[in-house]
XYZ file of C-alpha atoms in Angstrom:
460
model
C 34.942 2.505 -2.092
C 31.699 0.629 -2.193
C 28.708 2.306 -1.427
C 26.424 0.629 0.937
C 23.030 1.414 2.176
C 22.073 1.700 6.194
C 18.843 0.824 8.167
C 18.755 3.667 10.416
C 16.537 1.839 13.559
C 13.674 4.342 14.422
C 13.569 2.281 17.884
C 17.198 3.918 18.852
C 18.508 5.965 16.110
C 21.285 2.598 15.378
C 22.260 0.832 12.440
C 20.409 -2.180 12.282
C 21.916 -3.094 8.939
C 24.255 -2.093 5.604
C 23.948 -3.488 2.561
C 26.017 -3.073 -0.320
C 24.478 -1.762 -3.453
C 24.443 -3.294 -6.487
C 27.182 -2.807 -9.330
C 26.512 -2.078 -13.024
C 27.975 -5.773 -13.573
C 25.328 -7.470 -11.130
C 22.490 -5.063 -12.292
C 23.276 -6.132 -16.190
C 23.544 -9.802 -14.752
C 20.422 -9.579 -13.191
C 18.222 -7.989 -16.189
C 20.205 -11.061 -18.399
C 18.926 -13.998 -15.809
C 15.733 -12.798 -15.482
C 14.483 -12.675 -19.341
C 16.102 -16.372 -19.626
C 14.250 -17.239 -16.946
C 11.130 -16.190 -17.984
C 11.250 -18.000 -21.425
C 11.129 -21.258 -19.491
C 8.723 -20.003 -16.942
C 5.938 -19.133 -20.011
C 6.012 -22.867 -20.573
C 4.526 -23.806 -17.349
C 1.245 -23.950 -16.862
C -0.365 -21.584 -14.410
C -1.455 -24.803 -12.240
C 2.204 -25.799 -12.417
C 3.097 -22.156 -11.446
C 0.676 -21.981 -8.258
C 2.866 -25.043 -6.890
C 5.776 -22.972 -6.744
C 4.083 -19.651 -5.101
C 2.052 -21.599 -2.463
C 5.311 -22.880 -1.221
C 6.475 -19.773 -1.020
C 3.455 -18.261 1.108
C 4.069 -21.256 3.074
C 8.061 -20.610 3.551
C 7.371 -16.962 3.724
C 5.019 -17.104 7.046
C 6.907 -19.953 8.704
C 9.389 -17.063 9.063
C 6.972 -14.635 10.749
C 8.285 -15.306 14.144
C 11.816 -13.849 13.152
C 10.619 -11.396 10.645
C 7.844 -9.394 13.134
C 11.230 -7.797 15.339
C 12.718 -7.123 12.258
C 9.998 -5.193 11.085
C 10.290 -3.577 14.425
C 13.133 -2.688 14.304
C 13.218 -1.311 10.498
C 10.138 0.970 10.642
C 8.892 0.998 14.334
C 5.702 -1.173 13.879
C 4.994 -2.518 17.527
C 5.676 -6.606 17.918
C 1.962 -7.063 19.263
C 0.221 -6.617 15.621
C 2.387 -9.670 14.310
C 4.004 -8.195 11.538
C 1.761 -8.672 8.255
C 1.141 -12.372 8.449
C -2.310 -12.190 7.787
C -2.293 -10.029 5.104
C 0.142 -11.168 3.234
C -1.723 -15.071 2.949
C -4.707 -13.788 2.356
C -3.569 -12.039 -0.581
C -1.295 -14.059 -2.064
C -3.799 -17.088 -1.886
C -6.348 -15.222 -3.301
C -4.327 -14.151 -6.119
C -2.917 -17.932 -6.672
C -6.747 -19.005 -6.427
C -8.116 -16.803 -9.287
C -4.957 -16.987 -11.593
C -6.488 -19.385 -14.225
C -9.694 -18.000 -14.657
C -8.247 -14.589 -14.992
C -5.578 -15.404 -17.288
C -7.986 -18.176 -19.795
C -8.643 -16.983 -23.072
C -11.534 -14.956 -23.502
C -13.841 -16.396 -25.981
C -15.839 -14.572 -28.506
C -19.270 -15.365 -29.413
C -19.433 -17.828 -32.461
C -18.922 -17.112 -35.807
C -19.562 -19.401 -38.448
C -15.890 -20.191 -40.306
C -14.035 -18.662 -37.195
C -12.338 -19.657 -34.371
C -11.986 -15.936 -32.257
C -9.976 -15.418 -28.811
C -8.356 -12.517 -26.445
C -5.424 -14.565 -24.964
C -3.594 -13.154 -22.023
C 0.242 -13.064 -22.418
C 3.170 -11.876 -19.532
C 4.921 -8.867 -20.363
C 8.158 -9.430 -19.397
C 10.121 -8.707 -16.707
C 7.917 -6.807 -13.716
C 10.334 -4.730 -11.643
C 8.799 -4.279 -8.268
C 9.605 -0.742 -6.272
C 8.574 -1.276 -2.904
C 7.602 0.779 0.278
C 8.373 0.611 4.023
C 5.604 1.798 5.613
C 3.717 -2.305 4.651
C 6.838 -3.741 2.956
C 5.875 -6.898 2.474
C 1.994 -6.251 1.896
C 2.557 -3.998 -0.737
C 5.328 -6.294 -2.253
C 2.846 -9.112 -2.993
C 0.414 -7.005 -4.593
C 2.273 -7.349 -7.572
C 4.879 -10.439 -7.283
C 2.597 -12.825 -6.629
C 0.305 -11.901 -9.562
C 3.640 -10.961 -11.760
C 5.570 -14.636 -11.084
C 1.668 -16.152 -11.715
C 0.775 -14.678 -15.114
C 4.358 -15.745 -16.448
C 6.629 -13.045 -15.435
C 9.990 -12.631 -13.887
C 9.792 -10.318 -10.715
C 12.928 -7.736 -9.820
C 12.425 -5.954 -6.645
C 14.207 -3.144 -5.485
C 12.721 -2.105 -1.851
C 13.081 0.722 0.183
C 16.187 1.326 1.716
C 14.521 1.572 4.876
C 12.848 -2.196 4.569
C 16.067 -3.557 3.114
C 15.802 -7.237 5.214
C 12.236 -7.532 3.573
C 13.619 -8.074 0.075
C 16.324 -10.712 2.100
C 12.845 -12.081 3.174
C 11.626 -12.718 -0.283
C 14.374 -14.243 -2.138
C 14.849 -16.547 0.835
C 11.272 -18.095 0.423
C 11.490 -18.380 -3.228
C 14.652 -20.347 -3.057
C 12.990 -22.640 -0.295
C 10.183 -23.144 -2.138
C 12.660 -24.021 -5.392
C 11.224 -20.998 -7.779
C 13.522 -21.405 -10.780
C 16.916 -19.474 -10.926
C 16.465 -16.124 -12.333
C 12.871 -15.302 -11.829
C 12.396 -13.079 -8.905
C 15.424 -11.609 -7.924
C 16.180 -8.900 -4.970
C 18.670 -5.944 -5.859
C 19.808 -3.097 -3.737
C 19.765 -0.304 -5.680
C 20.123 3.890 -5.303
C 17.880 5.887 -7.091
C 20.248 6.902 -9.905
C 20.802 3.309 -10.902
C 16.732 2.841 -10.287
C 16.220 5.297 -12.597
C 18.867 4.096 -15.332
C 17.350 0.574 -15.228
C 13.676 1.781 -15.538
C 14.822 3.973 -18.668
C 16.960 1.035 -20.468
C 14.300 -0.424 -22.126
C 14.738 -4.133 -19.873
C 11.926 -3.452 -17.690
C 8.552 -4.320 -19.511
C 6.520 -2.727 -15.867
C 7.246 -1.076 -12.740
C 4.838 -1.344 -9.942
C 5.745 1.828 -7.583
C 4.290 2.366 -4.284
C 5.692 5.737 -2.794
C 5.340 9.509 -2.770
C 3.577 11.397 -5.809
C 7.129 13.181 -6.635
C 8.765 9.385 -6.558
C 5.805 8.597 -9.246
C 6.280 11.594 -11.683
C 10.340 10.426 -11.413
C 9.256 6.749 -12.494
C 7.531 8.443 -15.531
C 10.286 10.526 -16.137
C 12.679 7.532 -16.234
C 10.174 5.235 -18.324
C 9.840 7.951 -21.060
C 10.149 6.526 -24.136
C 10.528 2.791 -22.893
C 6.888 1.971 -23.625
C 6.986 0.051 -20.293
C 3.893 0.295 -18.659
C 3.400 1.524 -15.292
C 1.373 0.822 -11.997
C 1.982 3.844 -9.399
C 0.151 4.110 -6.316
C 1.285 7.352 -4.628
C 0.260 10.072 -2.285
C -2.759 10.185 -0.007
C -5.351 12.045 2.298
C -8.169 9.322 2.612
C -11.632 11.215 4.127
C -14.506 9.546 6.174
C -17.820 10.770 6.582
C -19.822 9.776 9.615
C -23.670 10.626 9.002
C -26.129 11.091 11.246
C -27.330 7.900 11.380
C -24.364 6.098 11.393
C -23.673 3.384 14.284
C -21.566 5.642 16.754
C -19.828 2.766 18.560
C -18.873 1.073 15.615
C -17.463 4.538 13.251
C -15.929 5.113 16.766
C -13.609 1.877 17.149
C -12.760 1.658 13.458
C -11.292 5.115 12.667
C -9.456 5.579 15.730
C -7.967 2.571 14.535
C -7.745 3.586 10.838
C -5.929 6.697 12.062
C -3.644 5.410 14.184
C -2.832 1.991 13.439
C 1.040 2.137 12.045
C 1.398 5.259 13.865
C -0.894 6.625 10.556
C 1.719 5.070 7.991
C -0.757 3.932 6.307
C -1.377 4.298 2.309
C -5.654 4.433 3.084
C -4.573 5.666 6.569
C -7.938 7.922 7.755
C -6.294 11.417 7.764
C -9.967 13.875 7.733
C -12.907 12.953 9.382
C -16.217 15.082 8.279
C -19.069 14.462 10.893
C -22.751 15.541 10.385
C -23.354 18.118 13.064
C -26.655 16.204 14.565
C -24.000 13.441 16.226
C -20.848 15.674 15.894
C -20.257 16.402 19.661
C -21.528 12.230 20.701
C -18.612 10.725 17.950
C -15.821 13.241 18.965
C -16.152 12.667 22.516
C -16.123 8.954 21.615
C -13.563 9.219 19.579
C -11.364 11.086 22.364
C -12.120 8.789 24.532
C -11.116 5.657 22.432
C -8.260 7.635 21.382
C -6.685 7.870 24.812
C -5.818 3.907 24.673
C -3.225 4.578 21.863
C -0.412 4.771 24.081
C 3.206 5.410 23.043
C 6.042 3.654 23.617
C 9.009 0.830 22.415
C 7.900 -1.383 19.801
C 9.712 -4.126 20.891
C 7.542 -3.941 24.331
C 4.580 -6.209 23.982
C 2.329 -3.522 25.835
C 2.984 -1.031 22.809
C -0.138 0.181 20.666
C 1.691 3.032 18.639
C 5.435 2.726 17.915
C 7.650 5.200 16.540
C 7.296 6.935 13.126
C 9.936 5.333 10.168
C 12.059 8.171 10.641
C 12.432 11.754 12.419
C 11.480 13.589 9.809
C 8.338 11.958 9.264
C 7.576 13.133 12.439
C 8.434 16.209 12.611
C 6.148 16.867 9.502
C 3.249 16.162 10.935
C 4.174 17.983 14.192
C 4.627 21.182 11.868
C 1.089 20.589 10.626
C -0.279 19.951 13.987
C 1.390 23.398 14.783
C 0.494 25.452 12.008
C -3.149 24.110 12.484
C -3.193 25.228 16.089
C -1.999 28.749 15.160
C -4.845 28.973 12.847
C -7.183 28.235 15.792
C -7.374 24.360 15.512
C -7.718 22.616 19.267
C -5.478 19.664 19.903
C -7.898 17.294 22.467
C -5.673 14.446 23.417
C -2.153 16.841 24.243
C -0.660 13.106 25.101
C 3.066 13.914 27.286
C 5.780 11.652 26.214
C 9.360 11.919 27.170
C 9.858 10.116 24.084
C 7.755 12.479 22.395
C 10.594 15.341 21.052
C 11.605 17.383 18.390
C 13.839 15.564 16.083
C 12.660 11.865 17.575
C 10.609 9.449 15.366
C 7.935 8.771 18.625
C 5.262 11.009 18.142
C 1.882 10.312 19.932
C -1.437 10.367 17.984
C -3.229 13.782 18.424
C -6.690 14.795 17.291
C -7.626 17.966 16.124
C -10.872 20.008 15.718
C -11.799 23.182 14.538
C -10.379 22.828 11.373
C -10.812 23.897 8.034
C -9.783 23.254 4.677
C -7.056 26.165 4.669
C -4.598 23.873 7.188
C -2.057 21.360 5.585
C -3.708 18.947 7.486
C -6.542 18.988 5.846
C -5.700 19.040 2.619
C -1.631 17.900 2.320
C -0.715 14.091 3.176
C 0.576 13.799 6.638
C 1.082 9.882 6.798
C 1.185 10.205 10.614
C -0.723 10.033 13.834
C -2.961 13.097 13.338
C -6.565 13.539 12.705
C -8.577 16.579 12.092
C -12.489 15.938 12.879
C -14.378 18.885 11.166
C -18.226 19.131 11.770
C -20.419 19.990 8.562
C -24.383 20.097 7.755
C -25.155 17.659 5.604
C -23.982 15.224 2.807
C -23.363 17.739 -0.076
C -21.277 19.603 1.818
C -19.211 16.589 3.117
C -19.269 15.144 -0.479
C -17.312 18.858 -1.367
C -14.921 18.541 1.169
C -14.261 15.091 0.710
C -13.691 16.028 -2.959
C -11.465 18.735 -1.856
C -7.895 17.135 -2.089
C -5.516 16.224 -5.151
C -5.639 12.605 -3.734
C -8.171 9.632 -4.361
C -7.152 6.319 -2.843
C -10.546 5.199 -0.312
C -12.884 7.469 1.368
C -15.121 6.097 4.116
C -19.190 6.259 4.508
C -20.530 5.591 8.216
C -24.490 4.969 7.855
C -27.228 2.513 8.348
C -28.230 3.166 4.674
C -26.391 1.705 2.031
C -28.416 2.290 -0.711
C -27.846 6.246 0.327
C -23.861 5.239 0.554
C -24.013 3.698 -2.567
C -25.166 6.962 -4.419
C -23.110 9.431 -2.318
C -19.515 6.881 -3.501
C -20.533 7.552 -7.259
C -19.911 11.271 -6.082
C -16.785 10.973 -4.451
C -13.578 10.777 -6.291
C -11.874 8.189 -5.297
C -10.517 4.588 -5.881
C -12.249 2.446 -3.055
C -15.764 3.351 -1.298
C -16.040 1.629 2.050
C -19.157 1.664 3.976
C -18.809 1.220 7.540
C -15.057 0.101 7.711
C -11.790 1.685 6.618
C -8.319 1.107 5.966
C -8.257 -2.437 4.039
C -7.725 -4.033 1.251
C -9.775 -6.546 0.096
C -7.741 -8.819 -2.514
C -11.162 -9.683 -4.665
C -11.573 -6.049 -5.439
C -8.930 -4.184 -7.550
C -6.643 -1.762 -5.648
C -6.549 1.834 -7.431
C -6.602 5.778 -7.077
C -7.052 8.697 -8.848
C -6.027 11.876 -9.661
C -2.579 12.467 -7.812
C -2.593 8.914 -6.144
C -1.907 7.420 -9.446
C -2.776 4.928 -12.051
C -3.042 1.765 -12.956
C -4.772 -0.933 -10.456
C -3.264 -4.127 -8.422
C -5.194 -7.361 -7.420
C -8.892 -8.863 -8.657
C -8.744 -10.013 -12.093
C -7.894 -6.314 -12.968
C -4.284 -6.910 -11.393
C -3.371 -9.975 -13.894
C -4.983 -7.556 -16.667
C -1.999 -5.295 -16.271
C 0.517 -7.624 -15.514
C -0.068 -9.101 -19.012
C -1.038 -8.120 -22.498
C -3.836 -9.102 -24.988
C -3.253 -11.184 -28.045
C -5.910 -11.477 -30.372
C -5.978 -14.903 -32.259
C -8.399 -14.764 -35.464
C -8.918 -18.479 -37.096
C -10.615 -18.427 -40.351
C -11.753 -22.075 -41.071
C -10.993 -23.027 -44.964
């Protein structure tokens, strides 16, 4: 019997869609086509290569009007937001922009009777392990840059996002990418694994949970492959006391609740300096309010349903176990949609927490914030510090050159100042400690999708 994968709809609990996954025979077919393919691909110049991938962002968002109900109805992100249009060219175009500076030789200073270089080479085949919660944002982070420094791309997406992949391949063959070099499978996580641990795969770019990244390392033992994993999360914002109100306001209700708080640099612990404490959470309550619940599919929707139930009904265990340990929920939203078991859940805020509550210190990746007040910036700089996670943390202040020193304190990948919850293509996308290694985008992305030859000329 062939096994199959379904897209359970969060919108109705349906099947939106079954796939088959792939055999031994098409996954050994696949690894074949895609290092011929890349031989041929090494030849082209990386001018010749940007042809090819702006067609494909062009191909790509001329399907944006079908793919944003999809998306809907895959992993509950409301139809208003226009699926990740935006994103997704601003990325990609940057990346196809900067490709031939970042990948040019790197000169050495002159030597007389030498001719010295760092050339920048592809590594292989690039296999791709994608998320749902931004499945095709977090896609392009590395295919676009892979297929551009000379790669071939495999992608094996979640099984939640499984149309996404669909998506893909569909583009590239519009936009007449040669046979072979990105290719979409549909894979379980046995055969994942297998694949990663044959020695085919020269990197894996994985975006999931911290126990999906120690199983990539697992698999890749021994391989030499290199990795890229960008895992769990519990991104902090602190809000001092001279921070613009209105503006920290708008943006982390936003960065909390935008995706229903599926979000990899999702806002999940606000720290506010106790001088403005009561003016920002009454603010924030009040802003919060306008996150309303409902069908995705309904153009009036702001929050749609979580991916899944159990997603869910995490974070309503952490909302509950917070409240038992004296945390006050201010928003209480009522929702006949809002159940045990059901993926709608309706953003709550919570205050009077501490740092002994999962949802303070474990990832929820859901609609929940706690706000906790504290005294001044070392202690915020603590708690901030306070997690196993380090993806972005947020500063809210009039005074960067104070931000500035406070970021080189906090451990973490990206420091904002006075926004949250975006990725800006220019600058390389990275964590630390339990969020992972390695780093996507910027001239730092086509760094680790390719390796370093040294070329030494000695003149005679």
């Amino acid at each position: 019997m062939t096994e199959t994968v379904k897209i359970i709809s969060p919108i109705d609990g349906s099947v939106y869609a079954e796939r088959p996954v792939a055999t031994g025979t098409e996954i050994e077919a696949a690894v074949a086509k895609a290092k011929a393919a890349r031989r041929a691909w090494g030849e082209v110049t990386v001018r010749e290569r940007a042809k090819f991938l702006e067609h494909f962002v062009d191909a790509l968002l001329a399907r944006n009007e079908e793919i944003v109900p999809e998306l809907a109805w895959q992993m509950g992100r409301p139809v208003r937001y226009g699926g990740e249009r935006r994103g997704v060219e601003e990325r990609s175009r940057h990346m196809i922009a900067i490709a031939e500076e970042s990948l040019a030789p790197s000169m050495r200073p002159e030597k007389d009777g030498f001719k010295r270089w760092i050339a920048r080479e592809p590594l292989g085949t690039v296999m791709v392990i994608a998320p749902w919660n931004y499945p095709f944002l977090t896609a392009v982070n590395s295919i676009v840059p892979g297929l551009m420094a000379g790669n071939a791309v495999i992608l094996k997406h979640a099984s939640q996002t499984l149309l996404v992949g669909e998506r893909f391949a569909e583009a590239f063959r519009a936009a007449g990418l040669p046979d072979g070099l990105f290719q979409n499978l549909v894979l379980n996580h046995a055969d994942t694994e297998t694949l990663i641990g044959s020695g085919q795969i020269d990197h894996i770019n994985f975006t999931g949970s911290v126990e999906g990244g120690r199983r990539i390392e697992r698999a890749a033992a021994g391989t030499f492959a290199t990795l890229g994993l960008e895992l769990g999360g519990k991104d902090p914002a602190y809000v001092r006391a001279d921070a613009n109100l209105a503006n920290a306001v708008e943006n982390l209700v936003d960065g909390s609740f935008f995706n229903s708080g599926q979000s990899c640099c999702g806002v999940e612990r606000i720290y506010v300096h106790a001088d403005v404490y009561d003016r920002f959470v009454d603010g924030f309550v009040e802003n919060a309010r306008g996150w309303t619940l409902g069908n995705p599919l309904d153009a009036a929707t702001v929050v749609g349903p979580m991916a899944a139930p159990k997603f869910a009904d995490l974070v309503r265990e952490q909302t509950a176990e917070a409240r038992r340990k004296g945390a006050r929920a201010l928003l209480n939203t009522k929702h006949d949609l809002d159940k045990p078991a059901s993926p709608y859940l309706a953003p709550e805020v919570l205050v009077d927490v501490n740092h002994q509550m999962a949802v303070m210190r474990e990832e929820s990746f859901g609609p929940v914030v706690g706000i906790m007040k504290v005294a001044d910036d070392d202690e915020a700089v603590t708690l901030m510090n306070d997690s196993p996670y380090g993806l972005t943390a947020s500063i809210w202040s009039q005074d960067l050159d104070e931000v500035a020193k406070l970021g080189a304190r906090v451990e973490t990948g990206t420091v904002f100042a006075n926004r949250c919850d975006y990725l800006d293509p220019a600058l390389v996308w990275t964590g630390v400690k339990d969020t992972g290694k390695g780093g996507a985008l910027s001239e730092i992305g086509y760094h680790n999708l390719t390796q370093p030859k040294s070329v030494h000329l000695k003149i005679v």
